[in-house]
């Protein structure tokens, strides 16, 4: 059996990560890693605020206009700086949930992202959103693919599981 045939026979799962909330990003990566562990071909399509999950932690010099620089300054830079959707409590909420996760030996969001990359989860940044928010490819984690909605729809059409988070 060829690799192409084996890949076609695998179940497919797609996730659209629209939210930039820590708890929702964690949920998306737990589901993605679980599906990959069950030998699914998994795609996560990052759009709008979900793209912040995949931003590098450090600032990257790019050639941007004023408005693009302002968006970059206002949005959280990377998985370590996301807030919670509920119980944010002026920034204390994310620290509290990270403490509880550590206490229960749960993987952190950066660790979940790394695990997804190791398992071959396809991580796709929405090019239209990148243009709208002024994000450049070099500001995203290495290994990200860039594509538009048509590419996501191609993956989603073949998938049995499609989630919007």
XYZ file of C-alpha atoms in Angstrom:
165
model
C 0.000 0.000 0.000
C 1.408 3.401 -0.953
C 1.722 6.297 1.461
C -0.831 8.282 -0.568
C -3.360 5.455 -0.238
C -2.694 5.069 3.477
C -3.206 8.815 3.981
C -6.493 8.739 2.044
C -7.817 5.973 4.282
C -7.091 7.849 7.509
C -9.867 9.737 9.251
C -9.591 13.505 8.982
C -10.281 16.139 11.629
C -10.275 19.892 11.102
C -10.429 22.645 13.681
C -10.903 26.349 13.070
C -9.344 28.260 15.955
C -10.993 31.686 15.819
C -10.614 32.500 19.514
C -7.506 33.899 21.124
C -8.556 32.766 24.604
C -6.122 30.531 26.487
C -8.743 27.992 27.588
C -10.163 27.630 24.075
C -6.705 27.277 22.517
C -5.828 24.587 25.087
C -9.062 22.747 24.227
C -8.312 22.947 20.494
C -4.832 21.490 20.958
C -6.004 18.755 23.334
C -8.573 17.668 20.745
C -6.043 17.949 17.896
C -3.443 15.898 19.771
C -6.049 13.310 20.722
C -7.208 12.962 17.125
C -3.599 12.711 15.913
C -2.938 10.008 18.527
C -5.910 8.130 17.032
C -4.115 8.361 13.668
C -6.303 11.102 12.170
C -4.941 13.611 9.687
C -5.497 16.817 11.653
C -5.588 20.410 10.431
C -5.916 23.461 12.649
C -6.821 26.596 10.690
C -5.943 29.731 12.683
C -7.959 32.821 11.877
C -8.520 36.202 13.480
C -7.665 36.158 17.211
C -6.696 32.477 17.095
C -3.607 33.523 15.112
C -2.220 35.132 18.284
C -1.737 31.612 19.661
C 0.882 30.983 16.991
C 2.773 34.268 17.238
C 6.371 34.058 18.370
C 6.928 35.225 21.946
C 9.612 37.707 20.968
C 9.135 40.789 18.804
C 10.213 40.334 15.198
C 11.370 43.303 13.117
C 9.174 43.706 10.061
C 8.340 46.436 7.585
C 4.841 47.549 8.614
C 2.677 50.604 8.428
C 1.426 52.475 11.494
C -1.937 50.665 11.750
C -0.306 47.234 11.336
C 2.200 48.082 14.096
C -0.673 49.163 16.379
C -2.515 45.845 15.841
C 0.693 43.978 16.630
C 1.202 45.988 19.786
C -2.388 45.480 21.029
C -2.624 41.723 20.393
C -1.037 39.132 22.704
C 2.221 37.760 21.357
C 2.118 33.982 21.578
C 0.604 31.171 23.589
C 2.143 32.294 26.877
C 0.312 35.644 26.860
C -3.282 34.651 26.076
C -6.054 35.567 28.495
C -8.976 33.429 29.660
C -12.478 33.666 28.192
C -14.021 33.671 31.690
C -12.586 34.559 35.099
C -9.767 36.629 33.622
C -9.722 38.683 36.843
C -7.475 41.498 35.644
C -4.829 39.053 34.442
C -4.768 36.775 37.502
C -6.964 34.102 35.882
C -4.388 32.839 33.384
C -1.762 32.546 36.138
C -4.199 30.634 38.328
C -5.184 28.160 35.590
C -1.519 27.618 34.683
C -0.795 26.893 38.361
C -3.655 24.367 38.547
C -2.508 22.719 35.306
C 1.040 22.399 36.638
C -0.263 20.934 39.903
C -2.127 18.261 37.912
C 0.819 17.621 35.567
C -1.164 18.807 32.547
C 0.759 19.960 29.497
C 1.023 23.723 28.996
C -0.234 25.298 25.784
C 3.320 25.695 24.396
C 3.915 21.991 25.168
C 0.625 21.050 23.471
C 1.666 23.053 20.403
C 5.040 21.294 20.329
C 3.347 17.889 20.674
C 0.994 18.727 17.802
C 3.971 19.642 15.624
C 5.715 16.364 16.547
C 2.565 14.410 15.649
C 2.326 16.061 12.245
C -0.752 18.201 12.893
C -1.056 20.629 9.973
C -1.009 24.176 11.377
C -2.394 26.689 8.877
C -2.491 30.479 9.210
C -5.295 32.280 7.360
C -3.656 34.594 4.834
C -6.635 36.968 4.651
C -6.565 37.464 8.417
C -2.804 37.955 8.317
C -3.305 40.716 5.751
C -6.123 42.347 7.755
C -4.174 42.307 11.042
C -0.825 43.117 9.461
C 0.848 39.874 10.561
C 3.877 38.615 8.651
C 4.953 34.983 8.273
C 8.191 35.628 10.179
C 6.133 36.636 13.244
C 4.559 33.167 13.427
C 6.045 29.974 14.825
C 8.206 27.999 12.425
C 6.427 25.252 10.534
C 3.195 27.173 9.965
C 1.603 26.822 6.549
C -0.110 29.817 4.966
C -3.380 29.366 3.106
C -6.763 30.854 2.428
C -10.228 29.636 3.242
C -10.367 27.502 0.069
C -7.529 25.326 1.386
C -9.321 24.907 4.718
C -12.565 24.008 2.954
C -10.688 21.401 0.895
C -9.538 19.731 4.135
C -12.909 20.173 5.854
C -14.843 18.635 2.971
C -12.950 15.376 3.458
C -13.143 15.403 7.264
C -15.646 13.579 9.443
C -14.967 15.930 12.351
C -15.014 19.721 11.849
C -14.846 21.992 14.894
C -15.062 25.773 15.266
C -13.496 27.067 18.463
